[in-house]
Amino acid sequence: MASTASLALCSVGAFSGLAVEAGAGVCHATPIYAGHSWHEATFRLDVAGSTLSRYLRDLLVAACPDQRLQALPRKVITQLKKRCCYVSLDFEGDLQNPARHHPANICLGNGCSVCLSSERFRCPEPIFQPGLLGQAEPGLATLAFQALQRVPATLRTRLANTVVVAGGSTLFPGFTERLEMELETQSRRHGYGALQPRLVAKPGRGTAVWTGGSMVASLRSFQCRWMTRAMYEECGSRLVHEVFN
């Protein structure tokens, strides 16, 4: 019923900015001005948490073709991803230099143990380089910069000053540093040297949308917008769009 990007901004007390969301199923870069989404400047990436979990399984099986790894439940793989993986600030350099790897040995509940080495930083990388999965679209950092390019020049700096990071897939260590670094690089490369994106990444950003929704629903100005059960039963589901649009 509401824009998740707008609610993500609300969770940090902002009504204008750029929401960069990376959740379980999809990533978005959405400019928001005065509480309204800028649809023509919104970009979507179909690589997110679920994709990364499947990718991690593939990486582990390729490194150690143990049948027990293939049989691991998705929940276990997801927990392994959250516990061990991080975003590299120099992916190619780390990949080529084994001395930079930080192996982690994990004992799984089925009696199987697994050692993660380069898989720890290779797993989240497709968010920044979808080409690793054979996808042609740009990574999330590039899409975020393209979203800023699409908004009017008079608003670009204002929105760049509040880049709100939200979603469970932004919780990888190194994610915000990599995003900020790539946004700055894109700005310099395309002649926007004065544009200095400022990231807002709260510790609770994994549930930022729900937090923002709770905050909006508690505002006095929102109280006239509640839809009662009696109203719904009288008018049906079409009322949802009439009330919340």
CSV table of N, CA, C and O in Angstrom, one decimal, residues 109-234:
chain,number,residue,atom,x,y,z
A,109,GLY,N,25.3,-28.6,11.1
A,109,GLY,CA,24.5,-29.5,12.0
A,109,GLY,C,24.5,-30.9,11.5
A,109,GLY,O,24.2,-31.8,12.3
A,110,ASN,N,24.7,-31.2,10.2
A,110,ASN,CA,24.6,-32.5,9.7
A,110,ASN,C,25.9,-33.3,9.7
A,110,ASN,O,26.1,-34.3,9.1
A,111,GLY,N,26.8,-32.8,10.6
A,111,GLY,CA,28.1,-33.5,10.7
A,111,GLY,C,29.1,-33.1,9.6
A,111,GLY,O,30.2,-33.6,9.6
A,112,CYS,N,28.7,-32.2,8.8
A,112,CYS,CA,29.6,-31.7,7.7
A,112,CYS,C,30.2,-30.4,8.1
A,112,CYS,O,29.5,-29.6,8.7
A,113,SER,N,31.5,-30.3,7.8
A,113,SER,CA,32.1,-29.0,8.1
A,113,SER,C,32.5,-28.4,6.7
A,113,SER,O,32.7,-29.1,5.7
A,114,VAL,N,32.6,-27.1,6.7
A,114,VAL,CA,32.9,-26.4,5.4
A,114,VAL,C,33.9,-25.3,5.7
A,114,VAL,O,33.8,-24.6,6.8
A,115,CYS,N,34.8,-25.1,4.8
A,115,CYS,CA,35.7,-24.0,4.9
A,115,CYS,C,35.4,-23.0,3.8
A,115,CYS,O,35.4,-23.3,2.6
A,116,LEU,N,35.2,-21.7,4.2
A,116,LEU,CA,34.9,-20.7,3.3
A,116,LEU,C,36.2,-19.8,3.2
A,116,LEU,O,36.7,-19.3,4.2
A,117,SER,N,36.6,-19.6,2.0
A,117,SER,CA,37.8,-18.7,1.7
A,117,SER,C,37.4,-17.5,0.9
A,117,SER,O,36.7,-16.6,1.4
A,118,SER,N,37.7,-17.6,-0.4
A,118,SER,CA,37.3,-16.5,-1.3
A,118,SER,C,35.7,-16.4,-1.4
A,118,SER,O,35.2,-15.4,-1.8
A,119,GLU,N,35.1,-17.5,-1.1
A,119,GLU,CA,33.6,-17.5,-1.2
A,119,GLU,C,33.0,-16.5,-0.3
A,119,GLU,O,31.9,-16.0,-0.6
A,120,ARG,N,33.7,-16.1,0.8
A,120,ARG,CA,33.1,-15.1,1.7
A,120,ARG,C,32.9,-13.8,1.1
A,120,ARG,O,31.9,-13.1,1.4
A,121,PHE,N,33.8,-13.3,0.2
A,121,PHE,CA,33.5,-12.1,-0.5
A,121,PHE,C,33.0,-12.2,-1.9
A,121,PHE,O,32.5,-11.3,-2.5
A,122,ARG,N,33.1,-13.4,-2.5
A,122,ARG,CA,32.6,-13.6,-3.8
A,122,ARG,C,31.1,-13.7,-3.8
A,122,ARG,O,30.4,-13.3,-4.8
A,123,CYS,N,30.5,-14.2,-2.7
A,123,CYS,CA,29.0,-14.4,-2.6
A,123,CYS,C,28.3,-13.1,-2.8
A,123,CYS,O,27.4,-13.0,-3.6
A,124,PRO,N,28.6,-12.0,-2.1
A,124,PRO,CA,27.8,-10.7,-2.3
A,124,PRO,C,28.1,-9.9,-3.5
A,124,PRO,O,27.4,-9.0,-3.9
A,125,GLU,N,29.2,-10.3,-4.2
A,125,GLU,CA,29.7,-9.4,-5.3
A,125,GLU,C,28.7,-9.2,-6.4
A,125,GLU,O,28.7,-8.2,-7.1
A,126,PRO,N,27.8,-10.2,-6.8
A,126,PRO,CA,26.9,-10.0,-7.9
A,126,PRO,C,26.0,-8.8,-7.7
A,126,PRO,O,25.4,-8.3,-8.7
A,127,ILE,N,25.8,-8.3,-6.5
A,127,ILE,CA,25.0,-7.1,-6.3
A,127,ILE,C,25.7,-5.9,-7.0
A,127,ILE,O,25.0,-5.0,-7.5
A,128,PHE,N,27.0,-5.9,-7.0
A,128,PHE,CA,27.8,-4.9,-7.6
A,128,PHE,C,28.2,-5.3,-9.0
A,128,PHE,O,28.4,-4.4,-9.9
A,129,GLN,N,28.3,-6.6,-9.3
A,129,GLN,CA,28.7,-7.1,-10.6
A,129,GLN,C,27.7,-8.2,-11.0
A,129,GLN,O,28.1,-9.4,-10.9
A,130,PRO,N,26.5,-7.9,-11.5
A,130,PRO,CA,25.6,-9.0,-11.9
A,130,PRO,C,26.2,-9.8,-13.1
A,130,PRO,O,25.7,-11.0,-13.2
A,131,GLY,N,27.2,-9.3,-13.8
A,131,GLY,CA,27.8,-10.1,-14.8
A,131,GLY,C,28.4,-11.4,-14.3
A,131,GLY,O,28.5,-12.4,-15.1
A,132,LEU,N,28.7,-11.5,-13.1
A,132,LEU,CA,29.2,-12.8,-12.5
A,132,LEU,C,28.2,-13.9,-12.6
A,132,LEU,O,28.5,-15.1,-12.5
A,133,LEU,N,26.9,-13.5,-12.7
A,133,LEU,CA,25.8,-14.5,-12.8
A,133,LEU,C,25.3,-14.5,-14.2
A,133,LEU,O,24.2,-15.0,-14.5
A,134,GLY,N,26.0,-13.9,-15.1
A,134,GLY,CA,25.6,-13.9,-16.5
A,134,GLY,C,24.5,-12.9,-16.9
A,134,GLY,O,23.9,-13.0,-17.9
A,135,GLN,N,24.3,-11.9,-16.0
A,135,GLN,CA,23.3,-10.9,-16.2
A,135,GLN,C,23.9,-9.6,-16.8
A,135,GLN,O,25.0,-9.2,-16.3
A,136,ALA,N,23.2,-9.0,-17.7
A,136,ALA,CA,23.8,-7.9,-18.4
A,136,ALA,C,23.6,-6.5,-17.8
A,136,ALA,O,24.4,-5.6,-18.1
A,137,GLU,N,22.7,-6.4,-16.8
A,137,GLU,CA,22.4,-5.1,-16.3
A,137,GLU,C,23.5,-4.6,-15.3
A,137,GLU,O,24.3,-5.4,-14.8
A,138,PRO,N,23.6,-3.3,-15.1
A,138,PRO,CA,24.6,-2.8,-14.2
A,138,PRO,C,24.4,-3.2,-12.8
A,138,PRO,O,23.3,-3.6,-12.4
A,139,GLY,N,25.4,-3.0,-11.9
A,139,GLY,CA,25.2,-3.3,-10.5
A,139,GLY,C,24.5,-2.2,-9.8
A,139,GLY,O,24.1,-1.1,-10.3
A,140,LEU,N,24.2,-2.4,-8.5
A,140,LEU,CA,23.4,-1.5,-7.7
A,140,LEU,C,24.0,-0.2,-7.6
A,140,LEU,O,23.2,0.8,-7.6
A,141,ALA,N,25.3,-0.1,-7.4
A,141,ALA,CA,25.9,1.2,-7.2
A,141,ALA,C,25.7,2.1,-8.5
A,141,ALA,O,25.5,3.3,-8.4
A,142,THR,N,25.9,1.4,-9.7
A,142,THR,CA,25.7,2.1,-10.9
A,142,THR,C,24.3,2.6,-11.1
A,142,THR,O,24.0,3.7,-11.6
A,143,LEU,N,23.3,1.7,-10.7
A,143,LEU,CA,21.9,2.1,-10.9
A,143,LEU,C,21.6,3.2,-9.9
A,143,LEU,O,20.8,4.1,-10.3
A,144,ALA,N,22.2,3.3,-8.7
A,144,ALA,CA,21.9,4.4,-7.8
A,144,ALA,C,22.4,5.7,-8.4
A,144,ALA,O,21.8,6.7,-8.3
A,145,PHE,N,23.6,5.6,-9.1
A,145,PHE,CA,24.1,6.9,-9.7
A,145,PHE,C,23.2,7.3,-10.9
A,145,PHE,O,22.9,8.5,-11.1
A,146,GLN,N,22.8,6.3,-11.6
A,146,GLN,CA,21.9,6.6,-12.8
A,146,GLN,C,20.6,7.2,-12.3
A,146,GLN,O,20.0,8.1,-13.0
A,147,ALA,N,20.1,6.8,-11.1
A,147,ALA,CA,18.9,7.4,-10.6
A,147,ALA,C,19.1,8.9,-10.2
A,147,ALA,O,18.2,9.7,-10.5
A,148,LEU,N,20.3,9.2,-9.7
A,148,LEU,CA,20.6,10.6,-9.4
A,148,LEU,C,20.7,11.4,-10.7
A,148,LEU,O,20.3,12.6,-10.7
A,149,GLN,N,21.2,10.8,-11.7
A,149,GLN,CA,21.4,11.5,-13.0
A,149,GLN,C,20.0,11.8,-13.6
A,149,GLN,O,19.9,12.8,-14.3
A,150,ARG,N,19.0,11.0,-13.3
A,150,ARG,CA,17.7,11.2,-14.0
A,150,ARG,C,16.9,12.3,-13.3
A,150,ARG,O,16.0,12.8,-14.0
A,151,VAL,N,17.2,12.7,-12.1
A,151,VAL,CA,16.4,13.8,-11.5
A,151,VAL,C,16.9,15.1,-11.9
A,151,VAL,O,18.1,15.2,-12.4
A,152,PRO,N,16.1,16.2,-11.9
A,152,PRO,CA,16.5,17.5,-12.3
A,152,PRO,C,17.8,17.9,-11.5
A,152,PRO,O,18.0,17.6,-10.4
A,153,ALA,N,18.6,18.7,-12.2
A,153,ALA,CA,19.9,19.1,-11.7
A,153,ALA,C,19.7,19.9,-10.4
A,153,ALA,O,20.6,19.9,-9.5
A,154,THR,N,18.6,20.7,-10.3
A,154,THR,CA,18.4,21.5,-9.2
A,154,THR,C,18.2,20.7,-7.9
A,154,THR,O,18.3,21.2,-6.8
A,155,LEU,N,17.8,19.4,-8.0
A,155,LEU,CA,17.5,18.6,-6.9
A,155,LEU,C,18.6,17.6,-6.6
A,155,LEU,O,18.5,16.9,-5.6
A,156,ARG,N,19.5,17.4,-7.6
A,156,ARG,CA,20.4,16.3,-7.5
A,156,ARG,C,21.3,16.3,-6.2
A,156,ARG,O,21.4,15.3,-5.5
A,157,THR,N,21.8,17.4,-5.9
A,157,THR,CA,22.7,17.5,-4.7
A,157,THR,C,21.9,17.3,-3.5
A,157,THR,O,22.3,16.6,-2.5
A,158,ARG,N,20.7,17.8,-3.4
A,158,ARG,CA,19.8,17.6,-2.2
A,158,ARG,C,19.5,16.1,-2.0
A,158,ARG,O,19.6,15.6,-0.9
A,159,LEU,N,19.2,15.4,-3.0
A,159,LEU,CA,18.9,14.0,-2.9
A,159,LEU,C,20.2,13.2,-2.6
A,159,LEU,O,20.1,12.2,-1.8
A,160,ALA,N,21.3,13.6,-3.2
A,160,ALA,CA,22.5,12.9,-3.0
A,160,ALA,C,23.0,13.0,-1.5
A,160,ALA,O,23.7,12.2,-1.0
A,161,ASN,N,22.6,14.1,-0.9
A,161,ASN,CA,23.0,14.3,0.5
A,161,ASN,C,22.3,13.4,1.5
A,161,ASN,O,22.7,13.3,2.7
A,162,THR,N,21.3,12.6,1.0
A,162,THR,CA,20.6,11.7,1.9
A,162,THR,C,20.4,10.4,1.1
A,162,THR,O,19.3,10.2,0.5
A,163,VAL,N,21.4,9.6,1.0
A,163,VAL,CA,21.3,8.3,0.4
A,163,VAL,C,21.0,7.2,1.5
A,163,VAL,O,21.9,6.9,2.2
A,164,VAL,N,19.8,6.8,1.6
A,164,VAL,CA,19.4,5.9,2.7
A,164,VAL,C,19.5,4.5,2.2
A,164,VAL,O,18.9,4.0,1.2
A,165,VAL,N,20.3,3.7,3.0
A,165,VAL,CA,20.6,2.3,2.7
A,165,VAL,C,19.6,1.5,3.5
A,165,VAL,O,19.5,1.7,4.7
A,166,ALA,N,18.9,0.5,2.9
A,166,ALA,CA,17.9,-0.3,3.6
A,166,ALA,C,17.8,-1.7,3.0
A,166,ALA,O,18.1,-1.9,1.8
A,167,GLY,N,17.4,-2.6,3.9
A,167,GLY,CA,17.2,-4.0,3.5
A,167,GLY,C,18.3,-4.9,4.0
A,167,GLY,O,19.4,-4.5,4.3
A,168,GLY,N,17.9,-6.2,4.2
A,168,GLY,CA,18.7,-7.1,4.9
A,168,GLY,C,20.0,-7.4,4.1
A,168,GLY,O,21.1,-7.7,4.7
A,169,SER,N,20.0,-7.3,2.8
A,169,SER,CA,21.2,-7.6,2.0
A,169,SER,C,22.2,-6.4,2.0
A,169,SER,O,23.3,-6.5,1.4
A,170,THR,N,21.9,-5.3,2.7
A,170,THR,CA,22.9,-4.3,2.9
A,170,THR,C,23.7,-4.4,4.2
A,170,THR,O,24.5,-3.6,4.5
A,171,LEU,N,23.4,-5.5,4.9
A,171,LEU,CA,24.0,-5.7,6.2
A,171,LEU,C,25.4,-6.4,6.1
A,171,LEU,O,26.1,-6.6,7.1
A,172,PHE,N,25.8,-6.8,4.9
A,172,PHE,CA,27.1,-7.4,4.8
A,172,PHE,C,28.2,-6.4,5.2
A,172,PHE,O,28.1,-5.2,4.8
A,173,PRO,N,29.1,-6.8,6.0
A,173,PRO,CA,30.2,-5.9,6.3
A,173,PRO,C,30.9,-5.4,5.0
A,173,PRO,O,31.1,-6.2,4.1
A,174,GLY,N,31.1,-4.1,5.0
A,174,GLY,CA,31.8,-3.5,3.8
A,174,GLY,C,30.8,-3.0,2.7
A,174,GLY,O,31.2,-2.4,1.8
A,175,PHE,N,29.5,-3.4,2.9
A,175,PHE,CA,28.5,-3.0,1.8
A,175,PHE,C,28.5,-1.5,1.7
A,175,PHE,O,28.6,-0.9,0.6
A,176,THR,N,28.3,-0.7,2.8
A,176,THR,CA,28.1,0.7,2.7
A,176,THR,C,29.4,1.4,2.2
A,176,THR,O,29.3,2.4,1.4
A,177,GLU,N,30.5,0.9,2.7
A,177,GLU,CA,31.8,1.5,2.2
A,177,GLU,C,32.0,1.3,0.7
A,177,GLU,O,32.4,2.2,0.0
A,178,ARG,N,31.6,0.1,0.2
A,178,ARG,CA,31.8,-0.1,-1.2
A,178,ARG,C,30.8,0.7,-2.0
A,178,ARG,O,31.2,1.3,-3.1
A,179,LEU,N,29.6,0.8,-1.5
A,179,LEU,CA,28.6,1.6,-2.2
A,179,LEU,C,29.0,3.1,-2.3
A,179,LEU,O,28.9,3.7,-3.3
A,180,GLU,N,29.5,3.6,-1.2
A,180,GLU,CA,29.9,5.0,-1.1
A,180,GLU,C,31.1,5.2,-2.1
A,180,GLU,O,31.2,6.2,-2.8
A,181,MET,N,32.0,4.3,-2.0
A,181,MET,CA,33.2,4.4,-2.9
A,181,MET,C,32.9,4.4,-4.3
A,181,MET,O,33.4,5.2,-5.1
A,182,GLU,N,32.0,3.5,-4.7
A,182,GLU,CA,31.6,3.4,-6.2
A,182,GLU,C,30.7,4.6,-6.6
A,182,GLU,O,30.9,5.1,-7.7
A,183,LEU,N,29.9,5.2,-5.7
A,183,LEU,CA,29.1,6.4,-6.1
A,183,LEU,C,30.1,7.6,-6.3
A,183,LEU,O,29.9,8.4,-7.2
A,184,GLU,N,31.1,7.7,-5.4
A,184,GLU,CA,32.0,8.8,-5.6
A,184,GLU,C,32.8,8.6,-6.9
A,184,GLU,O,33.1,9.6,-7.6
A,185,THR,N,33.2,7.4,-7.2
A,185,THR,CA,34.0,7.1,-8.4
A,185,THR,C,33.1,7.5,-9.6
A,185,THR,O,33.6,8.1,-10.6
A,186,GLN,N,31.8,7.1,-9.6
A,186,GLN,CA,30.9,7.4,-10.7
A,186,GLN,C,30.8,8.9,-10.9
A,186,GLN,O,30.7,9.4,-12.0
A,187,SER,N,30.7,9.6,-9.8
A,187,SER,CA,30.5,11.0,-9.8
A,187,SER,C,31.6,11.7,-10.5
A,187,SER,O,31.5,12.6,-11.4
A,188,ARG,N,32.8,11.3,-10.1
A,188,ARG,CA,34.0,11.9,-10.7
A,188,ARG,C,34.2,11.5,-12.2
A,188,ARG,O,34.5,12.4,-13.0
A,189,ARG,N,33.9,10.3,-12.5
A,189,ARG,CA,34.0,9.8,-13.9
A,189,ARG,C,33.1,10.5,-14.8
A,189,ARG,O,33.4,10.7,-16.0
A,190,HIS,N,31.9,10.9,-14.4
A,190,HIS,CA,30.9,11.5,-15.3
A,190,HIS,C,30.8,13.0,-15.1
A,190,HIS,O,29.9,13.6,-15.5
A,191,GLY,N,31.8,13.6,-14.5
A,191,GLY,CA,31.9,15.0,-14.4
A,191,GLY,C,31.0,15.7,-13.3
A,191,GLY,O,30.7,16.8,-13.5
A,192,TYR,N,30.7,14.9,-12.3
A,192,TYR,CA,29.9,15.4,-11.2
A,192,TYR,C,30.8,15.5,-9.9
A,192,TYR,O,30.4,15.0,-8.9
A,193,GLY,N,32.0,16.1,-10.1
A,193,GLY,CA,32.9,16.1,-9.0
A,193,GLY,C,32.4,16.7,-7.7
A,193,GLY,O,32.8,16.4,-6.6
A,194,ALA,N,31.5,17.7,-7.9
A,194,ALA,CA,31.0,18.4,-6.7
A,194,ALA,C,29.9,17.6,-6.0
A,194,ALA,O,29.5,18.0,-4.9
A,195,LEU,N,29.4,16.6,-6.7
A,195,LEU,CA,28.4,15.8,-6.1
A,195,LEU,C,29.0,14.8,-5.1
A,195,LEU,O,29.8,13.9,-5.6
A,196,GLN,N,28.8,14.9,-3.9
A,196,GLN,CA,29.4,14.0,-2.9
A,196,GLN,C,28.3,13.3,-2.1
A,196,GLN,O,27.8,13.8,-1.1
A,197,PRO,N,27.9,12.1,-2.6
A,197,PRO,CA,26.8,11.4,-2.0
A,197,PRO,C,27.1,11.1,-0.5
A,197,PRO,O,28.2,10.7,-0.1
A,198,ARG,N,26.1,11.3,0.3
A,198,ARG,CA,26.2,11.0,1.8
A,198,ARG,C,25.3,9.9,2.2
A,198,ARG,O,24.1,10.0,2.1
A,199,LEU,N,25.9,8.8,2.6
A,199,LEU,CA,25.1,7.6,2.9
A,199,LEU,C,24.6,7.7,4.4
A,199,LEU,O,25.3,8.1,5.3
A,200,VAL,N,23.4,7.2,4.5
A,200,VAL,CA,22.7,7.1,5.9
A,200,VAL,C,22.5,5.6,6.0
A,200,VAL,O,21.6,5.0,5.4
A,201,ALA,N,23.2,4.9,6.9
A,201,ALA,CA,23.1,3.5,7.0
A,201,ALA,C,23.0,3.2,8.5
A,201,ALA,O,24.0,3.0,9.2
A,202,LYS,N,21.8,3.1,9.0
A,202,LYS,CA,21.5,2.8,10.4
A,202,LYS,C,21.7,1.3,10.7
A,202,LYS,O,21.5,0.5,9.9
A,203,PRO,N,22.1,1.0,12.0
A,203,PRO,CA,22.2,-0.4,12.3
A,203,PRO,C,21.0,-1.3,12.1
A,203,PRO,O,21.1,-2.4,11.8
A,204,GLY,N,19.8,-0.7,12.3
A,204,GLY,CA,18.5,-1.4,12.1
A,204,GLY,C,18.0,-1.3,10.6
A,204,GLY,O,16.8,-1.5,10.4
A,205,ARG,N,18.9,-1.1,9.7
A,205,ARG,CA,18.4,-0.9,8.3
A,205,ARG,C,17.8,-2.1,7.7
A,205,ARG,O,17.1,-2.0,6.7
A,206,GLY,N,18.0,-3.3,8.3
A,206,GLY,CA,17.4,-4.5,7.7
A,206,GLY,C,15.9,-4.5,7.8
A,206,GLY,O,15.2,-5.1,7.0
A,207,THR,N,15.4,-3.7,8.7
A,207,THR,CA,13.9,-3.6,8.9
A,207,THR,C,13.5,-2.2,8.8
A,207,THR,O,12.5,-1.8,9.4
A,208,ALA,N,14.2,-1.4,8.0
A,208,ALA,CA,14.0,0.1,7.9
A,208,ALA,C,12.6,0.4,7.4
A,208,ALA,O,11.9,1.3,7.9
A,209,VAL,N,12.1,-0.4,6.4
A,209,VAL,CA,10.8,-0.2,5.8
A,209,VAL,C,9.7,-0.4,6.9
A,209,VAL,O,8.8,0.4,7.0
A,210,TRP,N,9.8,-1.4,7.7
A,210,TRP,CA,8.8,-1.6,8.7
A,210,TRP,C,8.8,-0.5,9.8
A,210,TRP,O,7.8,-0.1,10.3
A,211,THR,N,10.0,-0.1,10.1
A,211,THR,CA,10.2,1.0,11.1
A,211,THR,C,9.6,2.2,10.6
A,211,THR,O,8.8,2.9,11.3
A,212,GLY,N,9.8,2.5,9.3
A,212,GLY,CA,9.3,3.7,8.7
A,212,GLY,C,7.7,3.7,8.6
A,212,GLY,O,7.0,4.7,8.8
A,213,GLY,N,7.2,2.5,8.3
A,213,GLY,CA,5.8,2.3,8.3
A,213,GLY,C,5.1,2.5,9.6
A,213,GLY,O,4.1,3.2,9.7
A,214,SER,N,5.8,2.0,10.7
A,214,SER,CA,5.3,2.3,12.0
A,214,SER,C,5.3,3.7,12.4
A,214,SER,O,4.3,4.3,13.0
A,215,MET,N,6.3,4.4,12.0
A,215,MET,CA,6.4,5.9,12.3
A,215,MET,C,5.4,6.7,11.5
A,215,MET,O,4.7,7.6,12.1
A,216,VAL,N,5.2,6.3,10.3
A,216,VAL,CA,4.1,7.1,9.5
A,216,VAL,C,2.7,6.8,10.1
A,216,VAL,O,1.9,7.7,10.2
A,217,ALA,N,2.5,5.6,10.4
A,217,ALA,CA,1.1,5.2,11.0
A,217,ALA,C,0.9,5.9,12.3
A,217,ALA,O,-0.3,6.0,12.7
A,218,SER,N,1.9,6.3,13.0
A,218,SER,CA,1.7,7.0,14.3
A,218,SER,C,1.6,8.5,14.2
A,218,SER,O,1.2,9.2,15.2
A,219,LEU,N,1.8,9.1,12.9
A,219,LEU,CA,1.6,10.5,12.8
A,219,LEU,C,0.2,10.9,12.9
A,219,LEU,O,-0.7,10.3,12.4
A,220,ARG,N,0.0,12.1,13.5
A,220,ARG,CA,-1.4,12.6,13.6
A,220,ARG,C,-2.0,12.8,12.2
A,220,ARG,O,-3.2,12.6,12.0
A,221,SER,N,-1.2,13.3,11.2
A,221,SER,CA,-1.8,13.5,9.9
A,221,SER,C,-2.2,12.3,9.2
A,221,SER,O,-3.0,12.3,8.2
A,222,PHE,N,-1.8,11.1,9.7
A,222,PHE,CA,-2.2,9.8,9.1
A,222,PHE,C,-3.5,9.3,9.6
A,222,PHE,O,-4.1,8.4,9.0
A,223,GLN,N,-3.9,9.8,10.7
A,223,GLN,CA,-5.0,9.1,11.4
A,223,GLN,C,-6.3,9.2,10.6
A,223,GLN,O,-7.2,8.3,10.7
A,224,CYS,N,-6.5,10.2,9.7
A,224,CYS,CA,-7.7,10.3,8.9
A,224,CYS,C,-7.6,9.4,7.7
A,224,CYS,O,-8.6,9.3,7.0
A,225,ARG,N,-6.5,8.6,7.5
A,225,ARG,CA,-6.4,7.8,6.4
A,225,ARG,C,-6.6,6.3,6.7
A,225,ARG,O,-6.4,5.4,5.8
A,226,TRP,N,-6.9,6.0,7.9
A,226,TRP,CA,-7.1,4.6,8.3
A,226,TRP,C,-8.4,4.1,7.5
A,226,TRP,O,-9.3,4.8,7.3
A,227,MET,N,-8.3,2.8,7.1
A,227,MET,CA,-9.5,2.2,6.5
A,227,MET,C,-10.0,1.2,7.4
A,227,MET,O,-9.3,0.2,7.8
A,228,THR,N,-11.3,1.3,7.8
A,228,THR,CA,-11.9,0.4,8.8
A,228,THR,C,-12.3,-0.9,8.1
A,228,THR,O,-12.5,-0.9,6.8
A,229,ARG,N,-12.5,-1.9,8.8
A,229,ARG,CA,-13.1,-3.2,8.3
A,229,ARG,C,-14.4,-3.0,7.7
A,229,ARG,O,-14.8,-3.5,6.6
A,230,ALA,N,-15.3,-2.1,8.3
A,230,ALA,CA,-16.6,-1.9,7.8
A,230,ALA,C,-16.5,-1.2,6.4
A,230,ALA,O,-17.3,-1.5,5.5
A,231,MET,N,-15.6,-0.3,6.3
A,231,MET,CA,-15.4,0.4,5.0
A,231,MET,C,-15.0,-0.6,3.9
A,231,MET,O,-15.5,-0.6,2.8
A,232,TYR,N,-14.1,-1.6,4.3
A,232,TYR,CA,-13.6,-2.6,3.3
A,232,TYR,C,-14.7,-3.5,2.9
A,232,TYR,O,-14.9,-3.8,1.8
A,233,GLU,N,-15.5,-3.9,3.9
A,233,GLU,CA,-16.6,-4.8,3.6
A,233,GLU,C,-17.7,-4.2,2.7
A,233,GLU,O,-18.3,-4.9,1.9
A,234,GLU,N,-17.8,-2.9,2.9
A,234,GLU,CA,-18.8,-2.2,2.1
A,234,GLU,C,-18.4,-2.0,0.6
A,234,GLU,O,-19.1,-2.1,-0.3
